[in-house]
XYZ file of C-alpha atoms in Angstrom:
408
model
C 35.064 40.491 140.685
C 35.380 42.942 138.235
C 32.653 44.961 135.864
C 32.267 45.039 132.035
C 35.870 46.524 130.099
C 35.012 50.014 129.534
C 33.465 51.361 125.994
C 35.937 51.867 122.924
C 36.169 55.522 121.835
C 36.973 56.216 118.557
C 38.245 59.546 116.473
C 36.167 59.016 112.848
C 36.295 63.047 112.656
C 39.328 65.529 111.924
C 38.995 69.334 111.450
C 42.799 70.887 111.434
C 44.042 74.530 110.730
C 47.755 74.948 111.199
C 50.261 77.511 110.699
C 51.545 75.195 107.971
C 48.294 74.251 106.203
C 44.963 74.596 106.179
C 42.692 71.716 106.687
C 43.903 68.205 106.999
C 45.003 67.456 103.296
C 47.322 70.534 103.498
C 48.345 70.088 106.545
C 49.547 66.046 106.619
C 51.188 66.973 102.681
C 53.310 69.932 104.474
C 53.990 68.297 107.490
C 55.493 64.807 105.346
C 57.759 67.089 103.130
C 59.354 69.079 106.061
C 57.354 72.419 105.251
C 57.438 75.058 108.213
C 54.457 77.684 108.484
C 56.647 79.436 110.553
C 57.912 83.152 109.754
C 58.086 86.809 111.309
C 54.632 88.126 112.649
C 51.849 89.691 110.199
C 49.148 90.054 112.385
C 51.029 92.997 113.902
C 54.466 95.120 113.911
C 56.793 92.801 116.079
C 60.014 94.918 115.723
C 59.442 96.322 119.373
C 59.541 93.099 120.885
C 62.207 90.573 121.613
C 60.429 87.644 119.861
C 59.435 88.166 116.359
C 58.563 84.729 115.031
C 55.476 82.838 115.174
C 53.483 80.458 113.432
C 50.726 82.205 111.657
C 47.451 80.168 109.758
C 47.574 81.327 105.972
C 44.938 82.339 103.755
C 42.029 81.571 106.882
C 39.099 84.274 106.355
C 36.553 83.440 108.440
C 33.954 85.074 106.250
C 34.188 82.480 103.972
C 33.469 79.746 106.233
C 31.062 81.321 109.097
C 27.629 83.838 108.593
C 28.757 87.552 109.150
C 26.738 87.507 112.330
C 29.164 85.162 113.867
C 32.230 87.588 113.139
C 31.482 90.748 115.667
C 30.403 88.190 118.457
C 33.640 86.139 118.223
C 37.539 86.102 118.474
C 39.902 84.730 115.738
C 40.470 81.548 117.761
C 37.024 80.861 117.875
C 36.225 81.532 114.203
C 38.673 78.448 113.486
C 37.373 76.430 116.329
C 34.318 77.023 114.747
C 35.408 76.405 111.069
C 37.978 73.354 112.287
C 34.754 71.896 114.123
C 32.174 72.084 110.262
C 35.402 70.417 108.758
C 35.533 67.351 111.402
C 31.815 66.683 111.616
C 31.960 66.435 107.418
C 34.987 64.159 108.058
C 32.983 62.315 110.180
C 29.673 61.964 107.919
C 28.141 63.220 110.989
C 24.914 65.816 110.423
C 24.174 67.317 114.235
C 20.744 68.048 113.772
C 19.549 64.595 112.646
C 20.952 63.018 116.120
C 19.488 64.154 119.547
C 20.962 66.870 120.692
C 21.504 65.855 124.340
C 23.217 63.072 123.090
C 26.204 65.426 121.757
C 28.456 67.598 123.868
C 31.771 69.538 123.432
C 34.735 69.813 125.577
C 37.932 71.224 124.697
C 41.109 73.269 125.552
C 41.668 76.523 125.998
C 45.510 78.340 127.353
C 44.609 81.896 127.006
C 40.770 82.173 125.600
C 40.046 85.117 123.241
C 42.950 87.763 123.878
C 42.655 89.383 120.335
C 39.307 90.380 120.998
C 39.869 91.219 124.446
C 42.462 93.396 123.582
C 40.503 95.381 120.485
C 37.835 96.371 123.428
C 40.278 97.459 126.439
C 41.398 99.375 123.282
C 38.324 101.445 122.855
C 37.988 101.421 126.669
C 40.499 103.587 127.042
C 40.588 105.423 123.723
C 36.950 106.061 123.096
C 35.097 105.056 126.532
C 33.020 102.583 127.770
C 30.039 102.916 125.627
C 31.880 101.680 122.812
C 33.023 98.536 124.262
C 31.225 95.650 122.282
C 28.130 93.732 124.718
C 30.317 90.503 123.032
C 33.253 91.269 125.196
C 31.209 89.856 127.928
C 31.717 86.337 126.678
C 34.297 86.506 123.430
C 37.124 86.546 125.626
C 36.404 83.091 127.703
C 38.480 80.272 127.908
C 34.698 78.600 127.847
C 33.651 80.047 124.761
C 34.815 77.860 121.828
C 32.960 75.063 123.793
C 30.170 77.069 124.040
C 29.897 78.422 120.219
C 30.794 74.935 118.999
C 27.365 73.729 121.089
C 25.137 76.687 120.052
C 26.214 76.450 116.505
C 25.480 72.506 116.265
C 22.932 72.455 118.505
C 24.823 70.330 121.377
C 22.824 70.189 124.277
C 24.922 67.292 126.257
C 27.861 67.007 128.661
C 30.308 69.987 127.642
C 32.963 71.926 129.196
C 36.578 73.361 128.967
C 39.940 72.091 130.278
C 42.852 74.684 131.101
C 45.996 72.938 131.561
C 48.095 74.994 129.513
C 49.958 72.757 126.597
C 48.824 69.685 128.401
C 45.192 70.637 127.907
C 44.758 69.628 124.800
C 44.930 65.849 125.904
C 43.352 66.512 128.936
C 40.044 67.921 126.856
C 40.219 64.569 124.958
C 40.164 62.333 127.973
C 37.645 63.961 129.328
C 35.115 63.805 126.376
C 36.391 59.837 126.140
C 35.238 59.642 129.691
C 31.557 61.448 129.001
C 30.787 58.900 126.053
C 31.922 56.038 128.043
C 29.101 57.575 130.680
C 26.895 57.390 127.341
C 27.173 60.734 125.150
C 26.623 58.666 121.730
C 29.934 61.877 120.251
C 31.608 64.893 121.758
C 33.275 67.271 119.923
C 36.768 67.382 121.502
C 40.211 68.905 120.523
C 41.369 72.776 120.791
C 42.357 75.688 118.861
C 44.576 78.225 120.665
C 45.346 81.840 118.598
C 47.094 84.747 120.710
C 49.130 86.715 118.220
C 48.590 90.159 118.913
C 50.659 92.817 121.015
C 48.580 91.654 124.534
C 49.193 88.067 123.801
C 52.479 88.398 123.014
C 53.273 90.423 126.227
C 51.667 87.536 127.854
C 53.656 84.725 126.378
C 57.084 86.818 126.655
C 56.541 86.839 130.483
C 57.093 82.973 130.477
C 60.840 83.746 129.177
C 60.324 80.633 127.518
C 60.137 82.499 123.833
C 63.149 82.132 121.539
C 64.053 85.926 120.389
C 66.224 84.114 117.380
C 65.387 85.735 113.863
C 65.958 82.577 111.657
C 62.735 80.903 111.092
C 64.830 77.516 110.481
C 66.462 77.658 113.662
C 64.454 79.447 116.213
C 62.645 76.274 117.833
C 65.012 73.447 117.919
C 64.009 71.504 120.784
C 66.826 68.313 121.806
C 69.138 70.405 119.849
C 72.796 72.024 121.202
C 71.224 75.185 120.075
C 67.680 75.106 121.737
C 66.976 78.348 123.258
C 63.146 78.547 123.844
C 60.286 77.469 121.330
C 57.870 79.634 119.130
C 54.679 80.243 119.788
C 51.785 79.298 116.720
C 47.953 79.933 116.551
C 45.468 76.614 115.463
C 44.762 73.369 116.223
C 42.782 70.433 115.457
C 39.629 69.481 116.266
C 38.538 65.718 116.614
C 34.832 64.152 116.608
C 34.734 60.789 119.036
C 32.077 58.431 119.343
C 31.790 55.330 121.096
C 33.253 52.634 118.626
C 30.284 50.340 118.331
C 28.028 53.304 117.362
C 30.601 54.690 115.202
C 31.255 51.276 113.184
C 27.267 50.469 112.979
C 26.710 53.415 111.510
C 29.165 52.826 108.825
C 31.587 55.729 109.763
C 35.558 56.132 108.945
C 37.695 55.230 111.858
C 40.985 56.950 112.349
C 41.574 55.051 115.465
C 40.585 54.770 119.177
C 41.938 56.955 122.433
C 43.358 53.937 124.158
C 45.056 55.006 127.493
C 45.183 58.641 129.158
C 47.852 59.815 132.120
C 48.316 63.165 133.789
C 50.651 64.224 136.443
C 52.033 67.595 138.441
C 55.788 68.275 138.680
C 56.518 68.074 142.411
C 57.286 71.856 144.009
C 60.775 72.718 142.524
C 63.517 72.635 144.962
C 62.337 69.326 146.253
C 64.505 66.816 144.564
C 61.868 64.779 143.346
C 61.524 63.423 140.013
C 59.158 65.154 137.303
C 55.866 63.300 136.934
C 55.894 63.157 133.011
C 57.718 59.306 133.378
C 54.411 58.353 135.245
C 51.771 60.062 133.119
C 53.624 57.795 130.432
C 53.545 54.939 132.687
C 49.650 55.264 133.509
C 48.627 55.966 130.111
C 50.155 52.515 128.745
C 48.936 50.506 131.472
C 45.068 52.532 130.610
C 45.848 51.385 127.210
C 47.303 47.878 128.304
C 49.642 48.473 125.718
C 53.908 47.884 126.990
C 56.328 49.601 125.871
C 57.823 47.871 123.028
C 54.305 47.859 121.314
C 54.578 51.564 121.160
C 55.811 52.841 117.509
C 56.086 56.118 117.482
C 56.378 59.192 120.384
C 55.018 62.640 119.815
C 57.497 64.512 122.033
C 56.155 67.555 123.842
C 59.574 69.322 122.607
C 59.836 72.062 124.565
C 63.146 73.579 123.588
C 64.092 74.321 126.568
C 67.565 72.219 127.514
C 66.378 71.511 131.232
C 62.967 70.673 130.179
C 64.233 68.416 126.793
C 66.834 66.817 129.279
C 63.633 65.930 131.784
C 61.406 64.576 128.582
C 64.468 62.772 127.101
C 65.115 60.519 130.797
C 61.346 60.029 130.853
C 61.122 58.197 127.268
C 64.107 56.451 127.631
C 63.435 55.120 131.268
C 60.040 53.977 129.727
C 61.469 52.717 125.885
C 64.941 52.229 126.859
C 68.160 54.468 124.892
C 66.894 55.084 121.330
C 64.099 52.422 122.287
C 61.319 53.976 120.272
C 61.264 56.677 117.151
C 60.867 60.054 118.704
C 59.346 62.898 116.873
C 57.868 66.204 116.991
C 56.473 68.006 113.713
C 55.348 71.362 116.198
C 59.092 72.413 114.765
C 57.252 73.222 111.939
C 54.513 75.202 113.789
C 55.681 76.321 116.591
C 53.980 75.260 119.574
C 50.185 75.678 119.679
C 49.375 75.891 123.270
C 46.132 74.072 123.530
C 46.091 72.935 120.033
C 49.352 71.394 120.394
C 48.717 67.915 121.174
C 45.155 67.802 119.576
C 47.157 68.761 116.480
C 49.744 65.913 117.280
C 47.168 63.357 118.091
C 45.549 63.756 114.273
C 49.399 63.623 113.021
C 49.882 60.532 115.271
C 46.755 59.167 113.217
C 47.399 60.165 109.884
C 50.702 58.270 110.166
C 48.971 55.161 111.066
C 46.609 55.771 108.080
C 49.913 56.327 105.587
C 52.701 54.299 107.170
C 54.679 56.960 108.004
C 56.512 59.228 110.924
C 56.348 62.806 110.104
C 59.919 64.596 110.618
C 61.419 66.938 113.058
C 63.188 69.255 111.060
C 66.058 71.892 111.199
C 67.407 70.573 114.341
C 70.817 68.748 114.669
C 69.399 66.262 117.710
C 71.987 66.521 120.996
C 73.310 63.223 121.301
C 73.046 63.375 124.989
C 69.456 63.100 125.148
C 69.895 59.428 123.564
C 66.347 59.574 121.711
C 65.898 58.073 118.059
C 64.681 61.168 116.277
C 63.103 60.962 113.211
C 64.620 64.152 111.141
C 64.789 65.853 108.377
C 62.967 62.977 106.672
C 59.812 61.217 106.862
C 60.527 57.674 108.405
C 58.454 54.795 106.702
C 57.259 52.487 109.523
C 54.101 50.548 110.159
C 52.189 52.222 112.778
C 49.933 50.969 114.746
C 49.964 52.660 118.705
C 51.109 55.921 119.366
C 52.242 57.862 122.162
C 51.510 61.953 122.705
C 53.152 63.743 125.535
C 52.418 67.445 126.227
C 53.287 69.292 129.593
C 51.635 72.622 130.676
C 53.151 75.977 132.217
C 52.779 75.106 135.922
C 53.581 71.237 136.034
C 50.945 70.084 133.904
C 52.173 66.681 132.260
C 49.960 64.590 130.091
C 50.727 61.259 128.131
C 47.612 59.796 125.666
C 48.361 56.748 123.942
C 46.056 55.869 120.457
C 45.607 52.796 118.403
C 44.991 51.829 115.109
C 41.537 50.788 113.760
C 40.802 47.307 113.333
């Protein structure tokens, strides 16, 4: 005997800030013509360090979008959480303090939680002394606190929380707000924005050895590629408003699509032989979905550019779709990767293409033809999309697989 199929959850809600555009319209025009937001640093002198590239947000001041009282108390990550957040509940028609505010909570991602900030106080810890470290510090610096700000700001009393899973978290923040609104939150505020580019940050991503140190913005991050020799880091995000699908279509709302199957997995301990686990986070999140594998038209590749860890992704799709069974892509290329706000940022690309008919490129890489994947390049690919797949895998073992569909 079994119980009632669980609630639909639905996105009707994007808010996105990228290194290559700036809210959703910019961002989905750059990303279909093949534009890159990727460059040398600004935020800070990089010519000390081996990695000089990133992907930077352009033209964000957060005084134009937030009070000034918000600016001492928070980091740059969390000013665009917060400003990515107004943007999605517009999207979404939704008003926070005409619902109940128990009935709205917020959980996303975090990878590194406010480091600029943190860093600007340990500053004038040691420089000036502790008297002149800012009370904010206390809090600014959290991998908790874009939840929390988001909640305060909208007045979102309900279930909330924060997921740290590195790159995968961004997915895994999206789950679990699909699983609190299938428990009965009426929306949650889900998605991540990730933003570490300063000299601490950077220090902390070069210790992965992971960072490309190539100069040429065009040909620094080219994961599946002969050439791949680490991936850039970026700062942003997206940030996505889901409600439970009957509430969402009574109330008249915009539907982007539902969050139709969800699978995570951990790399067994290395040295063990065993296979990676991101085949069966794909695996799980189809069969959540009920979706097979040939219904699938489009894969958001996690695209690590990394050639053990593209070789690893590569077997996975293609012992799921078969050689060149699906259309691969992965538009991070032209952001670098996000952290956090990678897949969040993927999983709004994944349903703006159902929305226009069309797979966003991979560009500047010359795809490996070892990997046997069907990369879409250089080129948008028109295609009618209706599921999706987005993989993302975490420092650590993280792997995480979400599969969305199409309204209607």
């Amino acid at each position: 005997m079994t119980g009632p199929a669980p609630a639909s959850v639905v996105v009707t809600g994007l808010g996105i800030a990228s290194p290559n555009g700036l809210g959703t319209q910019d961002y989905w025009a750059a990303t279909r013509s093949g534009k890159s937001g990727i460059g040398r640093i600004t935020h800070f002198d990089p010519s000390g360090y081996p990695a000089k590239l990133a992907g930077e947000i352009p033209g964000f001041e957060a005084s134009e979008h937030l009070p000034s009282r918000l600016i001492p108390q928070t980091d740059r990550m969390t000013r665009i959480a917060l400003a990515a957040t107004d943007w999605a509940l517009a999207d979404a028609g939704v008003t926070p303090a005409e619902l109940p505010e128990f009935d709205m909570g917020v959980v996303t991602a975090s990878a590194s939680g406010g480091f600029e900030f943190g860093q600007g106080e340990l500053q004038k810890l040691w420089s000036q002394g502790s008297q002149y470290v800012s009370a904010y510090q206390s809090f600014a610096w959290f991998y908790a606190v874009n939840s929390g700000q988001i909640s305060i700001r909208n007045g979102m009393k309900g279930p909330s929380g924060v997921v740290v899973s590195d790159q995968a978290g961004g997915i895994d923040a999206v789950a679990q707000a699909r699983r609190q609104i299938r428990k009965g939150t009426s929306l949650v505020v889900s998605g991540a924005v990730d933003a570490s580019i300063c000299p601490w940050g950077w220090v902390a991503q070069l210790a992965s050895g992971r960072l490309s140190t190539s100069e040429e913005p065009t040909r620094a991050y080219v994961p599946f590629d002969r050439d791949a020799r680490g991936y850039v880091p970026g700062e942003g995000g997206a940030i996505l408003i889901l409600e439970d699908a009957e509430a969402a279509r009574a109330r008249g709302a915009r539907v982007y699509g539902e969050i139709a199957g969800y699978g995570a997995t951990i790399d067994p301990k290395p040295g063990t032989g065993r296979e990676p686990g991101l085949r069966k986070a794909i695996e799980l999140a189809l069969a959540d979905a009920g979706l097979a594998p040939g219904e699938v038209d489009v894969v958001f590749a996690d695209a690590a550019a990394d050639p053990e860890l593209d070789r690893a992704e590569a077997e996975a799709i293609t012992a799921v779709f078969g050689p060149r069974g699906v259309p691969v892509t992965a538009p991070k290329t032209m952001t670098g990767r996000l952290y956090s706000g990678a897949a969040p940022l993927d999983l709004a690309a994944a349903f703006l293409a159902m929305e226009d008919g069309v797979i966003p490129p991979t560009t500047h890489i010359d795809p490996s033809p070892e990997y046997d994947l069907d990369l879409v390049v250089s080129q948008p690919r028109s295609a009618r999309v209706r599921a999706a797949l987005v993989l993302a895998r975490g420092h650590g073992g993280f792997n995480s697989a979400m599969a969305v569909r199409a309204a209607g």
